[in-house]
PDB file of C-alpha atoms in Angstrom:
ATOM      1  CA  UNK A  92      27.714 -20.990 -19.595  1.00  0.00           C
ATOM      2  CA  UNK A  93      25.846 -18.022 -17.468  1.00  0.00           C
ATOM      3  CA  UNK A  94      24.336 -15.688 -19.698  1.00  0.00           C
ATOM      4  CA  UNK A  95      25.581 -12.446 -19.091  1.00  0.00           C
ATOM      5  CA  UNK A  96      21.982 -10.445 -20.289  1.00  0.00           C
ATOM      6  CA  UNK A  97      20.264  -8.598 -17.529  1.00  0.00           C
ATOM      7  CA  UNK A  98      16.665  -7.125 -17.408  1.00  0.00           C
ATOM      8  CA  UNK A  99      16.758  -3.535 -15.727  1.00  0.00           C
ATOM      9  CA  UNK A 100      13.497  -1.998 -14.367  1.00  0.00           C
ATOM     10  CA  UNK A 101      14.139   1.741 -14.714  1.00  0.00           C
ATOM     11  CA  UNK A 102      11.566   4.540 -13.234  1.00  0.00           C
ATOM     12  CA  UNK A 103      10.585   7.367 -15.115  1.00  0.00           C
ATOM     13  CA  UNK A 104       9.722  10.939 -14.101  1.00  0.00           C
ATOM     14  CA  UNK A 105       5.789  11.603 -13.134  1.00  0.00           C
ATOM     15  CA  UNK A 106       6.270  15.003 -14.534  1.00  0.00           C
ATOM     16  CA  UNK A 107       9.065  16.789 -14.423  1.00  0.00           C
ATOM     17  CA  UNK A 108      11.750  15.542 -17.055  1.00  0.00           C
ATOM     18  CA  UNK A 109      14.467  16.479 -14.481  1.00  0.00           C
ATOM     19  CA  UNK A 110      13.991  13.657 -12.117  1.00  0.00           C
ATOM     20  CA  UNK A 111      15.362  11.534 -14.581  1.00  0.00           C
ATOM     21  CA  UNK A 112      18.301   9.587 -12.928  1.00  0.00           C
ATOM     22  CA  UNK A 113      21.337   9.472 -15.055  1.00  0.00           C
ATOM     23  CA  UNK A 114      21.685   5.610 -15.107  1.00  0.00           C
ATOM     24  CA  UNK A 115      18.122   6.037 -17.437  1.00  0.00           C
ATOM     25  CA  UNK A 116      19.338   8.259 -19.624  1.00  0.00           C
ATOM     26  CA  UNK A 117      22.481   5.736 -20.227  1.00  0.00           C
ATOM     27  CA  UNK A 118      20.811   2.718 -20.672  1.00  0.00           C
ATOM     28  CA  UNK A 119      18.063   4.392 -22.745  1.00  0.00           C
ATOM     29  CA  UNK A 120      21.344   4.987 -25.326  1.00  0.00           C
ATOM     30  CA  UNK A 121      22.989   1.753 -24.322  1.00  0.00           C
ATOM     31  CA  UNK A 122      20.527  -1.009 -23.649  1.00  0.00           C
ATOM     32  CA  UNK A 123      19.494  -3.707 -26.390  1.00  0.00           C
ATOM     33  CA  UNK A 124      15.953  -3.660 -25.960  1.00  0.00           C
ATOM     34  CA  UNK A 125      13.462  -1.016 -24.615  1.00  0.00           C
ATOM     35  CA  UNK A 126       9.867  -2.534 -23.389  1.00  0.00           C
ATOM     36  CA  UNK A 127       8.020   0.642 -23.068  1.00  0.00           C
ATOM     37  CA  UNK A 128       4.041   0.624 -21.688  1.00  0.00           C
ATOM     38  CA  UNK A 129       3.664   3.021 -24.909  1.00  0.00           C
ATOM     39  CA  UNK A 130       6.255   3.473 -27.408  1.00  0.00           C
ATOM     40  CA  UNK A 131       5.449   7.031 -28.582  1.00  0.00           C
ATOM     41  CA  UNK A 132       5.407   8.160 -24.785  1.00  0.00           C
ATOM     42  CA  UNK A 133       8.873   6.370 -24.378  1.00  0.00           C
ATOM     43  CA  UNK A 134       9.820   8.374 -27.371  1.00  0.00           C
ATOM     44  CA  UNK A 135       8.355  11.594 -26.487  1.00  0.00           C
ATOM     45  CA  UNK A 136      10.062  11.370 -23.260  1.00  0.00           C
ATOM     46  CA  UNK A 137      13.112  10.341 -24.903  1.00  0.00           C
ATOM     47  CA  UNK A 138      13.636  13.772 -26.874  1.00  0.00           C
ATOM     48  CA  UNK A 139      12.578  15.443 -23.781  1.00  0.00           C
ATOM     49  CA  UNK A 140      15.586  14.170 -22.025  1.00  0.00           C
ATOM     50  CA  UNK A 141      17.618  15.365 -25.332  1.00  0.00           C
ATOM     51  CA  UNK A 142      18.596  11.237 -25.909  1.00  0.00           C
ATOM     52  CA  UNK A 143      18.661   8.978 -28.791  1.00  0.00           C
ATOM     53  CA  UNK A 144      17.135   5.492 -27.858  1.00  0.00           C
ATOM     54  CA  UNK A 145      20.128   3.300 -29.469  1.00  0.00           C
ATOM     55  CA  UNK A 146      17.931  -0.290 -29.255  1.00  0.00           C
ATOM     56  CA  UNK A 147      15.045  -2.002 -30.288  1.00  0.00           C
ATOM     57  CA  UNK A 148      12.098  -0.397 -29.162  1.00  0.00           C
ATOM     58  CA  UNK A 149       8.797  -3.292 -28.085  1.00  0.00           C
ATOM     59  CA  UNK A 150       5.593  -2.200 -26.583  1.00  0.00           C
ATOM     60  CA  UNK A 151       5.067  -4.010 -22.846  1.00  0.00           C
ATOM     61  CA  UNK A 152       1.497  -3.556 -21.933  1.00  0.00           C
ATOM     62  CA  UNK A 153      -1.100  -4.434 -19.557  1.00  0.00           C
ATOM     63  CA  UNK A 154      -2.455  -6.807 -22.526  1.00  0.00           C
ATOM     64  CA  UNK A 155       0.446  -8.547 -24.004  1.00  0.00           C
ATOM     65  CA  UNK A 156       2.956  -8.698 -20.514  1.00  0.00           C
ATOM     66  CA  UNK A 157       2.189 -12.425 -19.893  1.00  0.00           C
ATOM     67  CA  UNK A 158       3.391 -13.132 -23.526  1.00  0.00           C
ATOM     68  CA  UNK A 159       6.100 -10.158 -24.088  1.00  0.00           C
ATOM     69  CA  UNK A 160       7.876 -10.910 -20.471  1.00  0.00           C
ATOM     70  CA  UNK A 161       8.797 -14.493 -22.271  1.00  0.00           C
ATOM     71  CA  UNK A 162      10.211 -12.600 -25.572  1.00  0.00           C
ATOM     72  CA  UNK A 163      12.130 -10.642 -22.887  1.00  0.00           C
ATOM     73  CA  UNK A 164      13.970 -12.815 -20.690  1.00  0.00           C
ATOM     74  CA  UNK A 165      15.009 -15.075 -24.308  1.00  0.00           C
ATOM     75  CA  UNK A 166      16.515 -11.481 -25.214  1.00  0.00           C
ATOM     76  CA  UNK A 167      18.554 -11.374 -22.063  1.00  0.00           C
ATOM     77  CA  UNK A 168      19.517 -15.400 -22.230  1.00  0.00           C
ATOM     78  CA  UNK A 169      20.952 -14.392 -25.210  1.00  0.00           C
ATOM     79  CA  UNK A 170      23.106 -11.713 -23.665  1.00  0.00           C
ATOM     80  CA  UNK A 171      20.639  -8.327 -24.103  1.00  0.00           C
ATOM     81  CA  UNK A 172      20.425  -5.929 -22.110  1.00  0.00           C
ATOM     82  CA  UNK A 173      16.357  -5.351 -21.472  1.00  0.00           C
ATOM     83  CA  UNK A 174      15.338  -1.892 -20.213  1.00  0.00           C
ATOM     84  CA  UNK A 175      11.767  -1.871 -19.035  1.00  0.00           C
ATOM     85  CA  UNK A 176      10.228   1.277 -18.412  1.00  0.00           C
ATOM     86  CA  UNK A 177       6.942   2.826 -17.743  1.00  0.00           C
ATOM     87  CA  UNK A 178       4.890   6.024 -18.979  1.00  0.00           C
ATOM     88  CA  UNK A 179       5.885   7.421 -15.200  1.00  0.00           C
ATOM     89  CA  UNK A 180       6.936   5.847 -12.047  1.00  0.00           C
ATOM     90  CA  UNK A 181       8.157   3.039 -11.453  1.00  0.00           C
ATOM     91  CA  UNK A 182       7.349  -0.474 -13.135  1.00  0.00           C
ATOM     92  CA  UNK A 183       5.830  -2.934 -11.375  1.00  0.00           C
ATOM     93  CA  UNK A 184       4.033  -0.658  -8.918  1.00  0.00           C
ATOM     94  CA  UNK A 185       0.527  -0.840 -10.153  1.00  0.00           C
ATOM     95  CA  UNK A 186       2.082  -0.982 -13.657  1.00  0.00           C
ATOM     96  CA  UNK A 187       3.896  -3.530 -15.840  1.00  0.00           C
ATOM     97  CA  UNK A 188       6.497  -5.260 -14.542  1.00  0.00           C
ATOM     98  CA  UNK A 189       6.128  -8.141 -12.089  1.00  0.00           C
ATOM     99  CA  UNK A 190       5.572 -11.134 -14.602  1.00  0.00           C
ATOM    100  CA  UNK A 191       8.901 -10.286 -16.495  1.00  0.00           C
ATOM    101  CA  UNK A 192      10.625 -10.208 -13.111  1.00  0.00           C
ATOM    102  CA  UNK A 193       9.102 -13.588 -12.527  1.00  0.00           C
ATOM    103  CA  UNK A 194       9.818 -14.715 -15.565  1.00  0.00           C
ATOM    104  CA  UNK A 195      13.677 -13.506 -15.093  1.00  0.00           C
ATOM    105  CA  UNK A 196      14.126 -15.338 -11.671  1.00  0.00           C
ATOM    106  CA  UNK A 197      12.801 -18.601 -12.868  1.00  0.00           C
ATOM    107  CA  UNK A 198      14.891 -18.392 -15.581  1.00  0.00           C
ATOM    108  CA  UNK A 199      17.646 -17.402 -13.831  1.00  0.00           C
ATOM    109  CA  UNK A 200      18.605 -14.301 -15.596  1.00  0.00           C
ATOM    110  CA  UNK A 201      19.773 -11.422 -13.404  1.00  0.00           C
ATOM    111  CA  UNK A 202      17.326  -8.412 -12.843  1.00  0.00           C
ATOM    112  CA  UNK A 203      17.738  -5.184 -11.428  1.00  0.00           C
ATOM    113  CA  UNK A 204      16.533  -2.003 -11.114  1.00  0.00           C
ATOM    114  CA  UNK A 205      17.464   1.706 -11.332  1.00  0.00           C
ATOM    115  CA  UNK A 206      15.163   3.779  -8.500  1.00  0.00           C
ATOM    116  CA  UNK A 207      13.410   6.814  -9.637  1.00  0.00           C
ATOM    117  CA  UNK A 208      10.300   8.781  -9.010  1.00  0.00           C
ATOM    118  CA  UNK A 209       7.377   7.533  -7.462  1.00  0.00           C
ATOM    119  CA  UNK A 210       4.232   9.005  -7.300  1.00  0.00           C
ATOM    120  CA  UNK A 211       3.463   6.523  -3.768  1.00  0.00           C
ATOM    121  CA  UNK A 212       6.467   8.007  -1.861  1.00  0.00           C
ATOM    122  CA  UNK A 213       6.164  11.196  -2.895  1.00  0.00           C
ATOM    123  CA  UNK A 214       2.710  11.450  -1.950  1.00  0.00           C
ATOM    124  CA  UNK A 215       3.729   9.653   1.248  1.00  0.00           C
ATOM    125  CA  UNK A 216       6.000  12.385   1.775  1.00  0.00           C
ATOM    126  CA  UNK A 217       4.286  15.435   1.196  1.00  0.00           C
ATOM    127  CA  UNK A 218       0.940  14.157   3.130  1.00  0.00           C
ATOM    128  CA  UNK A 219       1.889  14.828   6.625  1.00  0.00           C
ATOM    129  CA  UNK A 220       0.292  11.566   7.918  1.00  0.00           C
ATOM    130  CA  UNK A 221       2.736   9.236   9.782  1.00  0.00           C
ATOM    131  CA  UNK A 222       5.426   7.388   7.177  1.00  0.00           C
ATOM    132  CA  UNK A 223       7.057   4.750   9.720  1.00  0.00           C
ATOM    133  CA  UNK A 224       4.646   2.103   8.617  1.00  0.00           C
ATOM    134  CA  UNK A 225       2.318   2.497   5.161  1.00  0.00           C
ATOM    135  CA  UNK A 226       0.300   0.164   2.620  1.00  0.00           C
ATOM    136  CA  UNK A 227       0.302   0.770  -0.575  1.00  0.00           C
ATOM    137  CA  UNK A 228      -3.398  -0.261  -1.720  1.00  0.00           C
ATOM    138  CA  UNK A 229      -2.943   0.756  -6.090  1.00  0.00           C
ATOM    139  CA  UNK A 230      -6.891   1.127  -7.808  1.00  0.00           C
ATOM    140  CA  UNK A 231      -9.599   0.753  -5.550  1.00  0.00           C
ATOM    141  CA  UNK A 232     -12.598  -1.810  -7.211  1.00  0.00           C
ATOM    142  CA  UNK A 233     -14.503   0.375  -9.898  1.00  0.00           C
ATOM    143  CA  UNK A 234     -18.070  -0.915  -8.825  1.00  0.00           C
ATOM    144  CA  UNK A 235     -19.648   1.403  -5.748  1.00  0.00           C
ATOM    145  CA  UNK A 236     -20.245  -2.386  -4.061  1.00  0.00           C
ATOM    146  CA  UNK A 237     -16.696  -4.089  -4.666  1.00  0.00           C
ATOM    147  CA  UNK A 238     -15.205  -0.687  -3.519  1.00  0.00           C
ATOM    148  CA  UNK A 239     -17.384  -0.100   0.123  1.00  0.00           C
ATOM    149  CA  UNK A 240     -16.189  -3.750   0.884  1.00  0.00           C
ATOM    150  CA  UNK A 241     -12.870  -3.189   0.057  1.00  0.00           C
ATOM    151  CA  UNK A 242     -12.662  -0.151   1.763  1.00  0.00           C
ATOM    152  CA  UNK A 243     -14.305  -2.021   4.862  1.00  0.00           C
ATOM    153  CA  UNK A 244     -11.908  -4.372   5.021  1.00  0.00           C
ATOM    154  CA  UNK A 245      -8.971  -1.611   5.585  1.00  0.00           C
ATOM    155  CA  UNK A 246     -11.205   0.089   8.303  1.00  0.00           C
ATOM    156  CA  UNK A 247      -9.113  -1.660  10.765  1.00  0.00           C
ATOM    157  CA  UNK A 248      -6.199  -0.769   9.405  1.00  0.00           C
ATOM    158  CA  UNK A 249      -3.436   0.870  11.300  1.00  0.00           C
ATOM    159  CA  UNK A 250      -0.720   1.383   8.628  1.00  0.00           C
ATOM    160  CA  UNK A 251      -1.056   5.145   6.564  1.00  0.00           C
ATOM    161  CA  UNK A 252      -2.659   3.837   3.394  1.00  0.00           C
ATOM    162  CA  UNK A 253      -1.893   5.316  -0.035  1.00  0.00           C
ATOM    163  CA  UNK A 254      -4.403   4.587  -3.137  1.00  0.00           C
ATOM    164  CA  UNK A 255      -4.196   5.710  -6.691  1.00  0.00           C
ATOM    165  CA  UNK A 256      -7.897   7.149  -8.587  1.00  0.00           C
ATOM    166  CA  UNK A 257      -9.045   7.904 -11.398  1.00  0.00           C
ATOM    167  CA  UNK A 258     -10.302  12.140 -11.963  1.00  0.00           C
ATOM    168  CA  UNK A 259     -13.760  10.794 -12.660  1.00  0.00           C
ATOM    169  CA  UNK A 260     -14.032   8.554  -9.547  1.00  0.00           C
ATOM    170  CA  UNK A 261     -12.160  10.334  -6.789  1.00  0.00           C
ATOM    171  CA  UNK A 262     -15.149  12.127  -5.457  1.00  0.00           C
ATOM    172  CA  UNK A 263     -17.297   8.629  -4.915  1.00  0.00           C
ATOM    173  CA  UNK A 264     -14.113   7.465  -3.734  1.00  0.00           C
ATOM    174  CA  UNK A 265     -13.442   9.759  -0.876  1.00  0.00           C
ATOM    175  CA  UNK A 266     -17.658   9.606  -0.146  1.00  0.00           C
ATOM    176  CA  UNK A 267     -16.793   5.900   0.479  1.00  0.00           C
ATOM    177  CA  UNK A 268     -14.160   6.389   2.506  1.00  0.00           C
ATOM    178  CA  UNK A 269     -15.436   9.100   4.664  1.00  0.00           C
ATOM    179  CA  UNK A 270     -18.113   6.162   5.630  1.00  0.00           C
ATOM    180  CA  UNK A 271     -15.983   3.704   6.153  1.00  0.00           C
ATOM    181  CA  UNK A 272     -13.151   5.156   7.762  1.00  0.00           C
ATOM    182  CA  UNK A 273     -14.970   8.085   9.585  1.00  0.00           C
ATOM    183  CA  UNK A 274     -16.090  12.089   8.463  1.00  0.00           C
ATOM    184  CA  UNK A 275     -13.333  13.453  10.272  1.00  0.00           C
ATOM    185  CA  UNK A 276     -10.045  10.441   8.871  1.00  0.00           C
ATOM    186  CA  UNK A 277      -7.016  12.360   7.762  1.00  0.00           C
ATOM    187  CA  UNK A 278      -6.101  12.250   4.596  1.00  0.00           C
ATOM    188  CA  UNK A 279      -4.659  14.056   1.473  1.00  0.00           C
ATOM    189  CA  UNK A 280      -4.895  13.611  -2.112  1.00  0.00           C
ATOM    190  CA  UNK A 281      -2.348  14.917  -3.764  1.00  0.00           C
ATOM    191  CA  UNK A 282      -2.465  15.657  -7.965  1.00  0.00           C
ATOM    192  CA  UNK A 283      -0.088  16.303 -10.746  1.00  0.00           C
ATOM    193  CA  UNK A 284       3.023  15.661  -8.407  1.00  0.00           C
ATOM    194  CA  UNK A 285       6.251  17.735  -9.772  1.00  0.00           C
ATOM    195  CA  UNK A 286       4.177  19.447 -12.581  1.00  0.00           C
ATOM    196  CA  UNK A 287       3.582  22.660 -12.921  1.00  0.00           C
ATOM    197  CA  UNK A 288      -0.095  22.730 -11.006  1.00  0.00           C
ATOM    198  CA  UNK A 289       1.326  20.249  -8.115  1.00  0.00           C
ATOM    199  CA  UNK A 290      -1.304  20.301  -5.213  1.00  0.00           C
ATOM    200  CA  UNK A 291      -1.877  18.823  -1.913  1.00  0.00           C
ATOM    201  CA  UNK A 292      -5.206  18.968  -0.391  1.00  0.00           C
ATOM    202  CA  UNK A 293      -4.888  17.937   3.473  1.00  0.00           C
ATOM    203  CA  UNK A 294      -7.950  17.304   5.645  1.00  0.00           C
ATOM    204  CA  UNK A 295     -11.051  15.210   6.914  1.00  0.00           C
ATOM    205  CA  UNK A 296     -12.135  12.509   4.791  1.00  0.00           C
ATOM    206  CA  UNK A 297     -15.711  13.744   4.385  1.00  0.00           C
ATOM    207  CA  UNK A 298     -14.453  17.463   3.844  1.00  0.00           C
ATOM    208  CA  UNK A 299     -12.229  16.351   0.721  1.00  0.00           C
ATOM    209  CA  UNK A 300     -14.954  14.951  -0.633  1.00  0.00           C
ATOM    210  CA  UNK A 301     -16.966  17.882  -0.990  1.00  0.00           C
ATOM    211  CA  UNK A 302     -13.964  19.640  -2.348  1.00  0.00           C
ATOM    212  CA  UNK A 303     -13.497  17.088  -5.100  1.00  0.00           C
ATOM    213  CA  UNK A 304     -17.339  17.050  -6.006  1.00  0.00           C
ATOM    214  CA  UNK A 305     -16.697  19.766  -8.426  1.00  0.00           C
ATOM    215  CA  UNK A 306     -14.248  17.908  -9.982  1.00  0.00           C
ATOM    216  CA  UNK A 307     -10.433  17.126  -9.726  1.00  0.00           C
ATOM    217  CA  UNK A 308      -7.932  16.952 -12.582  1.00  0.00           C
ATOM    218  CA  UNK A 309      -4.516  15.336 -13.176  1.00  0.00           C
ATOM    219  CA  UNK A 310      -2.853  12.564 -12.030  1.00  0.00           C
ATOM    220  CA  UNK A 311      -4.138  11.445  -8.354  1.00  0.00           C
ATOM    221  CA  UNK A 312      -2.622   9.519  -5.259  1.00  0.00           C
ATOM    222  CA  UNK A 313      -4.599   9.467  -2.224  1.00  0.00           C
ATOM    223  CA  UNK A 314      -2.930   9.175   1.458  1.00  0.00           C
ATOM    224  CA  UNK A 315      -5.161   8.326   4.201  1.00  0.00           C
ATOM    225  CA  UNK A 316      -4.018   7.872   8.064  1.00  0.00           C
ATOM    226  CA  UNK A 317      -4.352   4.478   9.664  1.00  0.00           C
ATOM    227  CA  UNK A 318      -6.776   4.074  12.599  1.00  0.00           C
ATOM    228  CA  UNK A 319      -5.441   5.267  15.935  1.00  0.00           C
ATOM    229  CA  UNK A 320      -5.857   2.073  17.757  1.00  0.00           C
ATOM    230  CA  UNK A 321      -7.707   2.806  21.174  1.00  0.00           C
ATOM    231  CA  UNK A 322      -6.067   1.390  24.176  1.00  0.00           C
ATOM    232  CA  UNK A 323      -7.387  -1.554  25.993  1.00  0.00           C
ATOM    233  CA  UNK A 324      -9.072  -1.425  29.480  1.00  0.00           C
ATOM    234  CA  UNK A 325      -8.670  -4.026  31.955  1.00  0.00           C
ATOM    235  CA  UNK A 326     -12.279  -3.586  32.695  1.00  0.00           C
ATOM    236  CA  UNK A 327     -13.287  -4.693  29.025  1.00  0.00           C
ATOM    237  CA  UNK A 328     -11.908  -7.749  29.709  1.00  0.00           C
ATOM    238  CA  UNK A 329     -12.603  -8.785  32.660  1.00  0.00           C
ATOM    239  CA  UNK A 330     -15.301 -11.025  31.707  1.00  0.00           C
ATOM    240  CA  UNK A 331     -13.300 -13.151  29.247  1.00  0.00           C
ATOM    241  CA  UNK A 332     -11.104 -13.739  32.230  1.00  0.00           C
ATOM    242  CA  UNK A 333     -14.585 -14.983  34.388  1.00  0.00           C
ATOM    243  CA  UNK A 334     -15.444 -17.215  31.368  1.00  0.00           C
ATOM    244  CA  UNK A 335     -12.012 -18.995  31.193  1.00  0.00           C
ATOM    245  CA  UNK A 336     -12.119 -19.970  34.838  1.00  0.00           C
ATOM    246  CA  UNK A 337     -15.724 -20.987  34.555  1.00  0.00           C
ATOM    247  CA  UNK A 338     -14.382 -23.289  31.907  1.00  0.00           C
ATOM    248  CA  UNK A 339     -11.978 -24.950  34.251  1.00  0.00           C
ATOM    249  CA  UNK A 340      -9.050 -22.363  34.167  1.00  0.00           C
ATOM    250  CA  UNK A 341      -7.115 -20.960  37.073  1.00  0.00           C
ATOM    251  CA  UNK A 342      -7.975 -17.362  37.482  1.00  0.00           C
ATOM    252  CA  UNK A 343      -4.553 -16.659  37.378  1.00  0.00           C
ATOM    253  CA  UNK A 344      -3.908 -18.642  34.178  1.00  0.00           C
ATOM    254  CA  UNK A 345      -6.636 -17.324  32.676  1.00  0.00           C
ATOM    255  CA  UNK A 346      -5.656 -12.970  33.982  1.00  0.00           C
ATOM    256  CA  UNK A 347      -2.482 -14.253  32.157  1.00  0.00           C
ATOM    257  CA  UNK A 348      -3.820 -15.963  28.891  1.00  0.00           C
ATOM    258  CA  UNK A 349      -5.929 -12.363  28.241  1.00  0.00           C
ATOM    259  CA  UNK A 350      -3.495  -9.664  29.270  1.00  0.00           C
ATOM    260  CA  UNK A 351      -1.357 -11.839  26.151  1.00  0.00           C
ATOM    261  CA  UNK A 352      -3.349 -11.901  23.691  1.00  0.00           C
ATOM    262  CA  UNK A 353      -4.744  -8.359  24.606  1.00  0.00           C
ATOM    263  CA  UNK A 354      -1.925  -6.247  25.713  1.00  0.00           C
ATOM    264  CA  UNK A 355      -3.613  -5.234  28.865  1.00  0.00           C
ATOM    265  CA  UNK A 356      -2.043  -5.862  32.397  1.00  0.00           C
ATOM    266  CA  UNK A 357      -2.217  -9.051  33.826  1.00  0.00           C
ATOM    267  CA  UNK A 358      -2.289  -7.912  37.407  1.00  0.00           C
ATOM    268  CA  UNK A 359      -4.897  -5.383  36.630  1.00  0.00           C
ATOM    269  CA  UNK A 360      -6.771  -7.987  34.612  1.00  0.00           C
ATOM    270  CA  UNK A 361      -6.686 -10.548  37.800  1.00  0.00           C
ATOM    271  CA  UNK A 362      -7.518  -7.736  40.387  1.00  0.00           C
ATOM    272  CA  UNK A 363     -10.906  -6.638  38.407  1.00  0.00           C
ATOM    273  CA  UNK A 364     -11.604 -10.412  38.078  1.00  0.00           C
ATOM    274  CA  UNK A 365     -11.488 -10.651  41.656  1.00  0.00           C
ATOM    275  CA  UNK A 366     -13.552  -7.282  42.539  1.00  0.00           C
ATOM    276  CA  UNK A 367     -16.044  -8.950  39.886  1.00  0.00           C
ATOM    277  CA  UNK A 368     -16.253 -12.405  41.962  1.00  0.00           C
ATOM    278  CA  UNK A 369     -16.447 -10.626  45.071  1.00  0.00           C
ATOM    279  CA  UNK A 370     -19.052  -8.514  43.950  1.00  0.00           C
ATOM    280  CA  UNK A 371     -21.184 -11.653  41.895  1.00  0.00           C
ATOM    281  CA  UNK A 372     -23.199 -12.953  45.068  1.00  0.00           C
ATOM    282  CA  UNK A 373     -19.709 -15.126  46.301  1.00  0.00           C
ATOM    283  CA  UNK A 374     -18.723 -16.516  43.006  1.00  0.00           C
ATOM    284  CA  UNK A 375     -15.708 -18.549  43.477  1.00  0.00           C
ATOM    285  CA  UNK A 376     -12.796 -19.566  41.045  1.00  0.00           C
ATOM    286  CA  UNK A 377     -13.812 -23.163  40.985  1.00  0.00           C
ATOM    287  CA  UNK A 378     -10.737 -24.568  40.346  1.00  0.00           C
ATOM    288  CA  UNK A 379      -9.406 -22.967  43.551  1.00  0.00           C
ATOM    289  CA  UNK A 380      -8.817 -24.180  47.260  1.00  0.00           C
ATOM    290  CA  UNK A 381      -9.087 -21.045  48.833  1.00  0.00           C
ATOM    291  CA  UNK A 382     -10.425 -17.181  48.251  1.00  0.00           C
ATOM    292  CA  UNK A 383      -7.147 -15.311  45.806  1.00  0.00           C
ATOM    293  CA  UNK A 384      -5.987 -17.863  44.251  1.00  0.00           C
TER     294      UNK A 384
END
């Protein structure tokens, strides 16, 4: 018979107590068993929000969530309800949570979730950089070597990218970014979100940086714009186009074959190809019969 236990992933307020979402506040009172990141937060928060947790209350950490997520989904195969919650946000994202929805779904045991505050999208939101497309990137490699290749490897990216850092790392962190992304990238890092000394810095990369070198407290997301991808010129190409129909393609196969994979125009990719033959001491598309084709 179906067991009728369910494992809830609930988010919790970054800071102010009044972004609690009802449905938390209920199943704080109602559910079974609470898996808190840290039980005397959970509980603190618990008389902040004026309610009485009515369940068994199990710590769900970083270090035991491989072995706690399998205590969890037995709870809920028994019929529990399991609330997982985190010391702020929501879990999963850069926090506990993934390996006891895992663990749920291969043991087919319902989970859901009840949405809440979120330090990414509020971040996102309040930055001012462009929110159609975004990455969210968590905790950048603590060593300065790990963290310049990581960062190197987003250069290209065009999505706005959003980071979490440490107080004690987030001037390094923009340093590294300003070189790898450019002085002048826009970004904003944005600390203590719904607290009482909420701020959002906006600006160049390398111009944060020196703000933050004399240090930068509270809780901190970083949002960074994506590269603004330059737009191709026909001219750039042309000579990819020369060197497929030196390998034995049609010029027009090959004007065709770049302006795909490139985005450029295929017309204006064939007519440079031409003005380059005709200007290369009579080179010829040798797999043609007769001058254009």
């Amino acid at each position: 018979m179906p067991s009728t236990g369910v494992v809830v992933l609930a988010g919790t307020p970054i800071g102010d107590a009044e972004d609690a979402p009802p449905r938390l506040l209920r199943l704080l009172a109602e559910a079974d068993v609470v898996a808190a990141e840290d039980t005397r937060r959970l509980r603190a928060l618990a008389t902040r929000l004026g309610v009485s947790i009515g369940g068994r209350v199990v710590s769900y950490h970083e270090h035991n969530e491989a072995a706690r997520a399998a205590e969890l989904v037995e709870a809920a195969e028994g019929g529990a309800t399991v609330l997982v919650v985190t010391d702020a946000g929501m879990p999963g994202v850069s926090d506990p949570g993934y390996r006891v929805v895992r663990a749920a779904i291969e043991g087919g045991i319902r989970a859901t979730a009840v949405p809440g505050p979120s330090a990414v999208l509020a971040a996102l939101a309040l930055s001012g950089l462009p929110t159609d497309r975004f990455c969210f990137e968590g905790f950048l490699p603590r060593k300065a070597g790990e963290r310049r290749r990581a960062l190197q490897d987003l250069a290209a990216e065009q999505r706005t990218m959003v980071f979490f850092e440490a107080t004690h790392r987030i001037a390094d962190t923009l340093t590294a970014m300003a070189a790898a992304f450019g002085e002048d990238r826009e970004a904003a890092v944005c600390r203590e979100l719904t607290k009482t000394y909420e701020e959002v810095k906006r600006g160049g990369l390398a111009s944060l940086a020196e703000w933050a070198a004399d240090g930068v407290r509270g809780e901190i997301t970083v949002v960074v714009a994506g590269v603004v991808p330059v737009a191709a010129e026909a001219a750039d190409h042309v000579a990819e186009v020369l060197a497929l129909v030196e390998a034995g393609t049609r010029l027009k196969d090959a004007a065709g074959e770049v302006a795909e994979r490139t985005g450029v125009s295929r017309r204006e990719l064939y007519e440079g190809a031409l003005a380059a033959r005709r200007a290369g001491a009579g080179y010829r598309d040798p797999t043609s019969r007769k001058e254009g084709t």
